[in-house]
XYZ file of C-alpha atoms in Angstrom:
690
model
C 34.541 -0.577 7.275
C 34.335 1.564 4.159
C 33.102 5.035 3.481
C 33.348 7.585 0.714
C 31.384 10.805 0.730
C 29.468 11.593 -2.421
C 29.529 14.882 -4.260
C 26.325 15.877 -6.038
C 28.128 18.446 -8.048
C 30.301 15.780 -9.690
C 27.622 13.314 -10.757
C 27.620 10.745 -13.480
C 25.482 7.701 -14.090
C 26.980 4.301 -13.813
C 27.052 1.757 -16.569
C 23.644 0.417 -17.441
C 22.891 -3.022 -16.064
C 23.914 -5.621 -18.703
C 20.393 -6.961 -19.134
C 18.941 -3.517 -19.665
C 21.792 -2.590 -22.058
C 21.023 -5.659 -24.138
C 17.380 -4.734 -24.217
C 18.093 -1.179 -25.331
C 20.421 -2.385 -28.111
C 17.814 -4.868 -29.348
C 15.160 -2.110 -29.355
C 17.344 0.396 -31.151
C 18.584 -1.925 -33.904
C 15.578 -4.343 -34.338
C 14.750 -2.792 -37.669
C 15.364 0.256 -39.910
C 14.389 3.414 -38.011
C 12.801 6.432 -39.536
C 12.691 9.656 -37.491
C 9.110 10.780 -36.878
C 7.989 12.393 -33.621
C 4.666 11.089 -32.368
C 2.445 12.331 -29.569
C 1.722 10.231 -26.512
C -1.394 8.060 -26.835
C -3.525 6.288 -24.226
C -1.704 3.010 -24.930
C 1.434 4.436 -23.430
C -0.146 4.279 -19.947
C -0.518 0.936 -18.175
C -4.116 -0.134 -18.285
C -5.764 -1.744 -15.254
C -9.021 -2.903 -16.744
C -9.852 0.072 -18.948
C -7.774 2.763 -20.524
C -7.305 6.148 -18.779
C -10.315 8.075 -20.118
C -10.370 7.531 -23.869
C -13.779 9.198 -24.186
C -16.977 9.723 -22.137
C -18.434 6.374 -23.025
C -15.434 4.498 -21.634
C -15.348 6.672 -18.524
C -19.027 5.978 -17.823
C -18.578 2.224 -18.202
C -15.618 1.746 -15.886
C -16.133 0.929 -12.206
C -12.925 2.783 -11.212
C -12.863 6.217 -9.578
C -10.821 8.011 -12.231
C -10.214 11.651 -12.743
C -8.332 13.629 -15.397
C -6.964 17.152 -15.142
C -5.930 19.024 -18.296
C -3.069 21.358 -17.392
C -3.006 23.321 -20.600
C -3.806 27.018 -19.930
C -2.090 26.828 -16.446
C 0.990 28.840 -15.681
C 4.117 26.773 -14.840
C 3.730 25.484 -11.197
C 6.526 25.901 -8.693
C 6.093 22.384 -7.273
C 4.093 19.221 -7.681
C 1.552 20.219 -4.992
C 0.532 23.272 -7.107
C -0.053 20.904 -10.041
C -2.472 18.656 -8.079
C -4.801 21.127 -6.424
C -8.561 20.714 -6.789
C -8.767 16.905 -7.408
C -11.387 15.167 -5.234
C -9.896 12.665 -2.772
C -6.350 13.930 -3.303
C -4.664 16.279 -0.701
C -1.567 18.110 -1.972
C 0.116 20.266 0.676
C 2.531 22.933 -0.467
C 5.387 23.218 2.006
C 7.102 26.357 0.542
C 10.288 24.414 1.345
C 12.145 22.897 -1.601
C 14.435 20.828 0.670
C 11.380 18.661 1.421
C 9.121 17.152 -1.182
C 5.414 18.082 -1.314
C 3.080 16.146 0.927
C 0.595 14.246 -1.293
C -1.950 11.697 -0.130
C -4.966 9.931 -1.648
C -7.926 9.128 0.624
C -5.531 9.318 3.584
C -2.815 7.091 2.204
C 0.519 8.859 2.560
C -0.429 11.443 5.241
C 1.995 10.004 7.741
C 5.070 10.345 5.538
C 7.626 12.713 7.003
C 9.386 13.253 3.719
C 8.650 12.399 0.106
C 5.551 10.486 -0.968
C 4.715 6.946 0.038
C 1.814 4.604 -0.363
C 0.800 6.220 -3.692
C 2.123 5.004 -7.036
C 3.321 7.688 -9.394
C 4.145 7.277 -13.120
C 5.378 9.474 -15.946
C 4.243 8.361 -19.410
C 3.596 4.896 -18.081
C 6.946 4.401 -16.406
C 7.112 4.198 -12.567
C 8.552 7.027 -10.465
C 8.179 4.992 -7.265
C 10.798 2.689 -5.789
C 9.926 -0.987 -5.053
C 9.334 -0.181 -1.321
C 6.794 2.597 -2.213
C 8.721 5.821 -1.933
C 8.589 8.703 -4.504
C 10.413 12.070 -4.843
C 8.249 14.014 -7.319
C 10.542 17.042 -7.132
C 12.567 15.687 -10.110
C 9.630 16.120 -12.548
C 9.953 18.954 -15.102
C 6.492 20.244 -14.257
C 6.195 22.786 -17.055
C 6.189 19.896 -19.600
C 3.305 18.015 -18.076
C 0.131 18.169 -20.122
C -2.291 16.280 -17.964
C -2.514 14.270 -14.788
C -4.814 11.341 -14.247
C -5.671 10.029 -10.767
C -6.967 6.507 -10.040
C -8.487 5.975 -6.601
C -10.149 3.095 -4.771
C -9.999 -0.731 -5.050
C -8.436 -0.923 -8.527
C -5.350 0.914 -7.455
C -4.328 -2.348 -5.726
C -3.572 -3.751 -9.188
C -0.555 -1.472 -9.455
C 1.280 -3.303 -6.645
C 2.724 -1.582 -3.677
C 0.378 1.491 -3.881
C -2.891 0.697 -2.180
C -3.852 4.370 -1.856
C -4.034 5.434 -5.519
C -2.191 6.023 -8.748
C -1.116 9.434 -10.003
C -0.191 9.258 -13.724
C 1.535 12.268 -15.300
C 1.379 12.596 -19.089
C 3.927 14.705 -20.985
C 3.070 17.254 -23.661
C 3.251 15.985 -27.252
C 6.781 16.344 -28.642
C 7.622 19.444 -30.603
C 8.684 18.575 -34.175
C 10.837 21.211 -35.877
C 10.273 24.138 -33.493
C 11.638 26.215 -30.620
C 9.866 27.500 -27.474
C 11.151 30.031 -24.938
C 9.528 30.711 -21.603
C 10.244 33.112 -18.725
C 8.276 33.591 -15.478
C 9.030 36.007 -12.648
C 7.704 36.942 -9.240
C 9.053 38.669 -6.147
C 10.099 35.299 -4.772
C 10.580 33.064 -7.731
C 12.277 33.150 -11.131
C 12.203 30.424 -13.802
C 13.020 30.085 -17.461
C 13.015 27.225 -19.963
C 14.070 26.353 -23.484
C 12.489 23.716 -25.702
C 13.915 22.657 -29.076
C 12.528 20.057 -31.428
C 14.165 18.812 -34.620
C 15.094 15.545 -36.485
C 17.383 14.591 -33.587
C 14.557 14.636 -31.063
C 13.245 17.047 -28.509
C 15.539 18.739 -25.961
C 14.209 20.714 -22.957
C 16.069 22.784 -20.369
C 14.675 24.560 -17.343
C 16.140 26.385 -14.380
C 14.560 28.120 -11.423
C 15.629 30.158 -8.398
C 13.630 30.738 -5.304
C 14.725 33.675 -3.194
C 12.705 32.470 -0.185
C 10.224 34.374 1.881
C 11.906 33.101 5.091
C 15.546 33.352 6.056
C 17.592 30.251 5.017
C 14.892 29.366 2.417
C 16.540 29.794 -0.940
C 16.646 27.178 -3.698
C 18.258 26.542 -7.073
C 17.072 23.891 -9.493
C 18.198 22.747 -12.959
C 16.516 20.159 -15.176
C 16.776 18.795 -18.682
C 15.583 16.016 -20.847
C 15.919 14.575 -24.303
C 13.358 12.297 -25.919
C 12.719 10.883 -29.353
C 10.100 8.670 -30.927
C 10.840 6.374 -33.879
C 8.144 4.879 -36.129
C 9.503 1.397 -36.879
C 6.370 0.482 -38.776
C 2.728 1.433 -38.968
C 2.088 -0.495 -35.731
C 5.444 -0.482 -33.977
C 7.106 2.557 -32.324
C 10.122 3.085 -30.045
C 10.387 5.842 -27.481
C 13.721 6.786 -25.911
C 14.122 9.340 -23.116
C 16.991 10.689 -21.019
C 16.325 12.882 -17.924
C 18.774 14.929 -15.883
C 18.365 17.201 -12.832
C 20.685 18.974 -10.457
C 19.658 20.947 -7.415
C 22.941 22.400 -5.956
C 21.302 24.223 -3.029
C 17.998 23.719 -1.311
C 17.969 25.414 2.090
C 15.773 24.110 4.759
C 14.226 26.742 7.135
C 12.436 23.872 9.046
C 8.956 23.915 10.419
C 7.820 26.159 13.306
C 5.993 25.609 16.587
C 2.404 26.845 16.699
C 3.474 29.829 18.859
C 6.246 30.759 16.504
C 3.937 30.479 13.481
C 1.280 32.667 15.025
C 3.894 35.237 16.125
C 5.718 35.507 12.728
C 5.386 32.868 10.017
C 8.282 34.303 8.071
C 10.844 33.458 10.795
C 13.219 30.494 10.657
C 13.927 28.009 13.435
C 17.239 28.822 15.179
C 18.569 25.314 14.735
C 18.231 25.734 10.901
C 21.022 28.284 10.847
C 22.978 26.687 13.704
C 23.305 23.407 11.784
C 23.016 24.931 8.293
C 20.105 22.579 7.337
C 20.005 22.115 3.565
C 19.901 19.496 0.754
C 21.581 18.997 -2.595
C 20.495 16.412 -5.119
C 21.230 15.194 -8.535
C 19.609 12.611 -10.774
C 19.961 11.005 -14.168
C 17.674 8.459 -15.878
C 17.466 6.607 -19.175
C 14.345 4.789 -20.404
C 13.199 2.870 -23.487
C 9.638 1.959 -24.382
C 8.623 -0.258 -27.324
C 4.897 -0.045 -28.294
C 2.951 -2.243 -30.642
C -0.549 -1.146 -31.398
C -2.855 -3.243 -33.665
C -6.578 -3.211 -34.105
C -7.335 -6.073 -31.759
C -4.318 -6.137 -29.411
C -1.332 -4.110 -28.314
C 1.712 -4.588 -26.128
C 4.398 -2.530 -24.477
C 7.918 -3.445 -23.317
C 9.771 -0.912 -21.134
C 13.122 -0.616 -19.488
C 14.478 2.150 -17.184
C 17.561 3.016 -15.192
C 17.942 5.860 -12.688
C 20.572 7.083 -10.300
C 19.988 9.692 -7.641
C 22.353 11.266 -5.205
C 21.328 13.234 -2.123
C 23.253 15.028 0.588
C 21.201 16.484 3.418
C 22.198 18.355 6.563
C 19.760 17.731 9.490
C 19.098 19.857 12.556
C 21.107 17.827 15.078
C 24.721 16.593 15.481
C 23.998 12.832 15.393
C 27.230 12.233 17.228
C 26.090 9.235 19.371
C 27.772 5.986 18.379
C 24.286 4.439 17.725
C 23.008 7.435 15.734
C 22.637 7.418 11.930
C 24.382 10.837 11.894
C 23.251 14.392 11.280
C 24.336 14.448 7.605
C 22.782 11.951 5.176
C 24.740 10.970 2.051
C 22.664 8.728 -0.127
C 23.240 7.172 -3.561
C 20.237 5.318 -4.971
C 20.186 3.214 -8.084
C 16.885 2.065 -9.523
C 16.363 -0.179 -12.522
C 13.414 -2.139 -13.933
C 11.716 -3.975 -16.718
C 8.023 -4.129 -17.467
C 6.018 -5.897 -20.187
C 2.243 -5.886 -20.695
C -0.167 -7.231 -23.302
C -3.724 -6.013 -23.906
C -6.121 -7.946 -26.128
C -9.664 -6.944 -27.168
C -12.006 -9.888 -27.610
C -15.694 -10.271 -28.487
C -16.828 -10.275 -24.910
C -14.556 -7.565 -23.580
C -10.892 -6.964 -22.811
C -7.986 -8.924 -21.310
C -4.583 -7.798 -20.034
C -1.457 -9.394 -18.496
C 1.367 -7.454 -16.865
C 4.772 -8.561 -15.590
C 7.513 -6.410 -14.040
C 10.804 -6.659 -12.167
C 12.357 -3.772 -10.248
C 15.369 -3.323 -8.023
C 16.567 -0.418 -5.946
C 19.953 -0.246 -4.236
C 20.821 2.365 -1.635
C 24.338 3.200 -0.518
C 23.676 5.239 2.647
C 26.308 7.103 4.689
C 25.835 9.143 7.806
C 28.222 11.708 9.334
C 28.228 13.940 12.388
C 26.895 17.433 11.672
C 29.418 19.660 13.275
C 27.288 22.790 13.025
C 27.336 22.871 9.218
C 30.582 20.935 8.687
C 30.923 17.153 7.996
C 32.357 15.249 10.968
C 33.004 11.566 11.733
C 31.297 8.653 10.170
C 28.248 7.252 11.969
C 26.536 5.120 9.324
C 27.645 3.030 6.376
C 25.242 0.509 4.915
C 23.965 -0.924 1.662
C 20.245 -1.499 1.213
C 18.674 -3.509 -1.528
C 14.935 -3.898 -2.357
C 13.641 -5.997 -5.281
C 10.146 -6.722 -6.446
C 8.731 -9.006 -9.040
C 5.073 -8.694 -10.039
C 2.636 -10.680 -12.257
C -0.952 -9.682 -12.777
C -3.933 -10.122 -15.074
C -7.130 -8.156 -15.540
C -10.370 -8.811 -17.446
C -13.267 -6.660 -18.596
C -16.401 -8.702 -19.332
C -19.347 -7.130 -21.230
C -22.115 -9.102 -19.654
C -24.846 -7.194 -21.508
C -25.458 -3.924 -23.229
C -25.863 -2.338 -19.784
C -23.696 -4.430 -17.472
C -19.910 -4.541 -17.386
C -17.849 -6.659 -14.947
C -14.154 -6.030 -14.099
C -11.778 -8.258 -12.214
C -8.004 -8.356 -11.621
C -5.390 -10.052 -9.485
C -1.687 -9.284 -8.957
C 0.941 -11.310 -7.132
C 4.019 -9.557 -5.805
C 7.261 -10.857 -4.268
C 9.550 -8.466 -2.416
C 13.004 -8.986 -1.004
C 14.752 -6.614 1.485
C 18.403 -6.854 2.365
C 20.632 -4.558 4.379
C 24.418 -4.953 4.785
C 25.797 -2.913 7.698
C 29.476 -1.847 7.170
C 29.747 0.332 10.275
C 30.135 -2.117 13.203
C 32.014 -1.412 16.401
C 31.714 -1.917 20.149
C 29.140 0.839 20.542
C 27.237 0.256 17.348
C 25.756 -3.241 16.692
C 25.443 -5.011 13.360
C 22.170 -4.031 11.798
C 22.410 -6.287 8.781
C 19.506 -8.558 7.786
C 17.325 -9.891 5.018
C 13.678 -10.682 4.536
C 11.366 -11.866 1.767
C 7.613 -11.701 1.485
C 4.854 -12.242 -1.031
C 1.415 -10.561 -1.485
C -1.636 -11.330 -3.494
C -3.921 -8.358 -4.118
C -7.101 -8.206 -6.093
C -10.056 -6.052 -7.211
C -13.556 -6.759 -8.446
C -16.124 -4.311 -9.778
C -19.189 -3.847 -11.966
C -20.905 -0.972 -13.800
C -24.589 -0.707 -14.724
C -25.570 1.744 -17.477
C -28.738 3.634 -16.478
C -28.823 5.539 -19.796
C -26.496 6.789 -22.469
C -25.368 9.557 -20.024
C -25.251 8.021 -16.588
C -24.089 4.842 -14.768
C -23.742 3.222 -11.347
C -20.709 1.329 -10.203
C -19.592 -0.884 -7.281
C -16.153 -2.276 -6.516
C -14.104 -3.976 -3.768
C -10.434 -4.769 -3.531
C -7.499 -5.386 -1.189
C -3.999 -3.911 -1.522
C -0.932 -3.507 0.599
C 1.693 -1.037 1.596
C 5.154 -2.335 2.598
C 7.403 -0.786 5.181
C 10.296 1.117 3.672
C 13.988 0.347 4.193
C 14.155 3.393 6.540
C 11.328 2.020 8.704
C 12.948 -1.385 8.853
C 16.424 -0.148 9.715
C 16.323 -0.702 13.480
C 14.840 -3.137 16.023
C 13.795 -2.108 19.570
C 16.352 -3.265 22.189
C 18.191 -5.410 19.617
C 20.441 -5.341 16.655
C 19.631 -6.214 13.066
C 16.998 -5.364 10.543
C 13.456 -5.155 11.910
C 12.256 -8.481 10.419
C 8.969 -8.440 12.401
C 7.484 -5.482 10.480
C 4.667 -6.580 8.154
C 2.995 -4.827 5.226
C -0.159 -2.934 6.026
C -3.277 -4.396 4.275
C -6.180 -2.206 3.106
C -9.620 -3.517 2.135
C -11.542 -0.946 0.112
C -15.241 -0.672 -0.914
C -16.550 1.899 -3.258
C -19.870 2.801 -4.840
C -20.313 5.593 -7.410
C -22.519 7.417 -9.867
C -21.347 9.049 -13.088
C -22.952 11.387 -15.561
C -21.544 12.683 -18.835
C -22.904 14.770 -21.670
C -21.248 17.068 -24.215
C -21.339 20.178 -21.919
C -20.846 18.518 -18.470
C -19.619 15.578 -16.454
C -20.283 14.691 -12.856
C -19.141 11.938 -10.514
C -20.107 11.068 -6.973
C -18.321 8.343 -5.011
C -18.754 6.813 -1.545
C -15.972 4.770 -0.062
C -15.093 2.699 2.990
C -11.534 1.535 3.869
C -10.309 -0.741 6.640
C -6.556 -1.036 7.125
C -4.624 -3.378 9.437
C -0.970 -3.387 10.640
C -0.286 0.307 10.037
C 3.089 1.448 11.413
C 3.611 3.410 14.590
C 6.884 4.556 16.234
C 7.904 1.948 18.798
C 10.977 3.632 20.287
C 13.361 6.533 19.466
C 16.550 6.490 21.506
C 20.082 7.747 20.658
C 19.127 8.486 17.060
C 17.757 4.960 16.408
C 14.026 5.001 15.595
C 12.184 1.666 15.489
C 8.635 0.976 14.334
C 5.965 -1.610 14.982
C 2.721 -2.851 13.463
C 0.254 -1.554 15.972
C -2.520 0.474 14.326
C -5.755 -0.263 12.465
C -7.697 2.522 10.793
C -11.189 2.973 9.384
C -11.880 5.598 6.717
C -15.128 6.459 5.028
C -16.162 9.371 3.016
C -17.637 10.942 -0.109
C -16.196 12.715 -3.165
C -17.845 15.004 -5.745
C -16.455 16.226 -8.960
C -18.044 18.233 -11.758
C -17.165 20.027 -14.954
C -19.778 22.290 -16.506
C -19.436 24.318 -19.744
C -22.110 26.885 -19.008
C -21.384 28.258 -22.527
C -18.468 27.860 -24.899
C -16.751 30.729 -23.054
C -17.906 30.071 -19.406
C -16.498 26.936 -17.740
C -16.792 25.685 -14.204
C -14.889 22.940 -12.339
C -15.841 21.908 -8.813
C -14.597 19.231 -6.439
C -15.422 18.396 -2.835
C -14.122 15.758 -0.410
C -15.325 14.644 3.006
C -13.352 11.950 4.804
C -13.437 10.649 8.332
C -10.298 8.641 9.084
C -9.688 7.318 12.595
C -7.517 4.880 14.509
C -9.176 1.677 15.603
C -6.937 0.642 18.474
C -8.880 -0.409 21.580
C -5.669 -1.539 23.296
C -4.219 1.921 22.839
C -6.520 4.370 24.518
C -4.437 7.463 23.791
C -5.043 7.226 20.055
C -8.137 5.053 19.765
C -10.776 6.953 17.826
C -8.460 9.887 16.991
C -8.200 11.369 13.557
C -5.262 10.399 11.268
C -2.750 13.317 11.537
C -1.960 15.448 8.439
C -5.379 14.743 6.858
C -8.123 17.388 6.292
C -11.612 16.112 6.858
C -13.060 18.534 4.263
C -11.716 19.993 1.045
C -13.469 22.098 -1.609
C -12.304 23.735 -4.846
C -14.085 25.860 -7.410
C -12.432 26.999 -10.684
C -14.102 29.413 -13.176
C -12.726 30.120 -16.634
C -14.089 33.003 -18.715
C -13.108 34.150 -22.280
C -14.283 37.797 -22.403
C -13.600 38.177 -26.162
C -15.401 34.875 -26.950
C -12.169 33.450 -28.308
C -9.009 31.796 -26.971
C -7.071 35.114 -27.191
C -7.924 36.162 -23.627
C -8.684 33.962 -20.635
C -9.612 34.972 -17.045
C -9.419 32.363 -14.383
C -10.409 32.306 -10.705
C -9.772 29.429 -8.220
C -10.927 29.110 -4.641
C -9.569 26.237 -2.458
C -10.684 25.414 1.058
C -9.002 22.940 3.415
C -10.215 22.202 6.905
C -8.057 21.860 10.045
C -5.545 19.004 10.373
C -4.191 17.168 13.442
C -0.394 17.244 13.817
C -0.012 14.098 15.966
C -1.586 10.733 16.561
C -3.189 11.928 19.863
C -4.725 15.049 18.231
C -3.274 17.301 20.824
C -2.731 20.074 18.208
C -4.409 21.165 15.015
C -3.292 23.336 12.144
C -6.270 25.748 11.378
C -8.440 25.676 8.294
C -7.705 27.960 5.373
C -9.373 29.360 2.282
C -7.099 30.525 -0.566
C -7.930 32.495 -3.746
C -5.869 32.437 -6.883
C -6.444 34.372 -10.122
C -4.931 34.425 -13.611
C -5.268 36.447 -16.787
C -3.784 34.810 -19.890
C -3.422 36.321 -23.396
C -2.226 34.609 -26.612
C -1.790 35.394 -30.260
C 0.527 35.223 -33.293
C 3.701 37.186 -33.967
C 6.197 36.805 -36.836
C 4.928 33.320 -37.815
C 5.112 32.175 -34.241
C 2.725 31.982 -31.318
C 3.028 33.913 -28.041
C 1.327 33.626 -24.647
C 1.559 35.995 -21.685
C 0.003 35.741 -18.268
C -0.347 37.617 -15.024
C -1.341 35.590 -11.937
C -1.827 36.072 -8.249
C -1.657 33.524 -5.470
C -3.121 33.851 -1.946
C -4.897 37.094 -3.021
C -6.473 37.518 0.416
C -2.981 37.513 2.106
C -4.116 34.617 4.311
C -1.710 33.466 7.038
C -2.076 29.750 6.776
C -0.260 26.441 7.351
C 0.864 24.954 4.056
C 1.683 21.503 5.460
C 2.181 19.788 8.803
C 5.069 17.561 9.850
C 3.293 14.748 11.763
C 4.450 13.510 15.210
C 7.260 15.962 15.767
C 8.616 15.462 19.261
C 10.174 18.919 19.249
C 6.835 20.610 18.535
C 7.903 22.064 15.200
C 4.961 20.829 13.103
C 3.758 23.973 11.234
C 5.206 24.703 7.824
C 4.069 28.232 6.862
C 2.195 28.620 3.602
C 3.350 31.025 0.895
C 2.428 34.717 1.268
C 0.615 36.657 -1.500
C 2.644 36.878 -4.633
C 2.149 38.109 -8.200
C 3.625 36.220 -11.146
C 4.181 37.361 -14.683
C 5.299 35.214 -17.548
C 5.689 35.061 -21.294
C 6.189 32.248 -23.818
C 7.044 32.333 -27.477
C 6.898 29.350 -29.830
C 8.206 29.310 -33.428
C 7.664 26.496 -35.849
C 10.621 25.663 -38.131
C 9.616 24.214 -41.479
């Protein structure tokens, strides 16, 4: 037996894996380097069968359901859910609890996640944020430096591997060359500030925030930084290096409330939160290198990345049973990967090949929570997940009006757990498993005119169980080797319209999934799962952007989805709605420039979300809510620099609402209160150094 508690305050990254180190060296010294910052281009993002919205013509001719959100002009968000509001088909629930990541789902994929994001692939500048078993913690993103987000939904998401629900691609702002930027934002609950410096040595950014909390035991402190630099090795070859760092020394967890508690007083905190001092601290570092070659007829990218993340979390129970995993989680996760891709334009279309290898290693310890103090060891194991993928995609221009898209990807995964905590009362939960999956997509687009098109696509993807879900077996020891990946068959038909002043898309979809996971048994702190559920989802999505005039702009989105269990042998959940998923969502954003220039912008956003079930049996629902946000932004020049100032209000109507639900909570605490009304004021000053 071995155990050593981690300390997130004393955090350092381990030596880079020898293969990655060799790659980084070869990239850095392959030729003479000249320092020249370059903005991110579309070739930095992995292509599936088309690029991520190069222009209206390309968007019209793709059969993928693809949406882009430009985040310039938005005040810095407090979490990733704020960043993703108003995108059709995507549900982003704001917890108001920094100890838990935002709940994000695409067409119902990811709604059952109790923490973090799963079943949805996330990338930053083309590099994956997801682990090989499909988990993501988006809280590490420096959200103020994100320029745009692109969301891919439907069958073609299967070509990204273990992410059958969709792909969320974050794109950083262009690097600042020879300048400095200062930013400060304040509200009654939240303070943040950031510094950005760009020079010949690269771009450095620092941000820190403090959340006072609107509930007791709800405060948070976050610190983040990154350095990046782009080198132009030749007219066609560029190298991008990036280092990321984050440290969250204190993220208090007030826990969710029961429905009665939420209705009585949504600002209260669960008693067990203070009794067990529920909280989290985390730290992360990452290093990545990306080599891009971009010629007229073909381009390729070669990427390498390494991350290490440490988490210590105090849960709301002791976890003192011998078979328990403990009430304090101490996790160290190391993630590394390589990816290469080649795109080639040919006379009859486009061709791409992608290959990647990733590995994630978890060192997980569990201790008894002695009411806020660390007690005896209850868990000590090493978990390892590796994945190797190979895929190819083609775009065939069959005629001037007809395009055909096809792709296939083969994935091989290996899970291995070594249990170091074995005694008479706690069995050996070690085990290993390997599996392979082939996933595919096929689609076509027909051009009705220069401004509109019809598309049809079909594809099958998969979602593997995570290491956490495979940890225990019912009435037995060892890894749950019987768990299978859930398979999803998706159909989609859509219509697109695009002109200079407006763009509209309308999509219909139908999704059948098999082998979804349900809790099999939860006894003595050991929760086991089984493949028991099938689901059927169908719905419609509408998105529109309309420039009424140069100074009046509208953005609308609407989603209707019906997602239900198809389990005739389980009458209690058969035909019930998937928990945590709203059947209807609507968003309307209006931007107005009163002075008919960019110097003053007024913005109004209305978001509606229908009620959500909190459990598989639909015994309880969180009520529907309509929220209103406003913003006034000013900008101008001052002393050879540029300034921006903004005043914003969230939840203007002072609506008491449920921000997110925790699904299938046996203790009844499923309601996470939404944020109250708050006013934010901020200022930013940028100065260019010649």
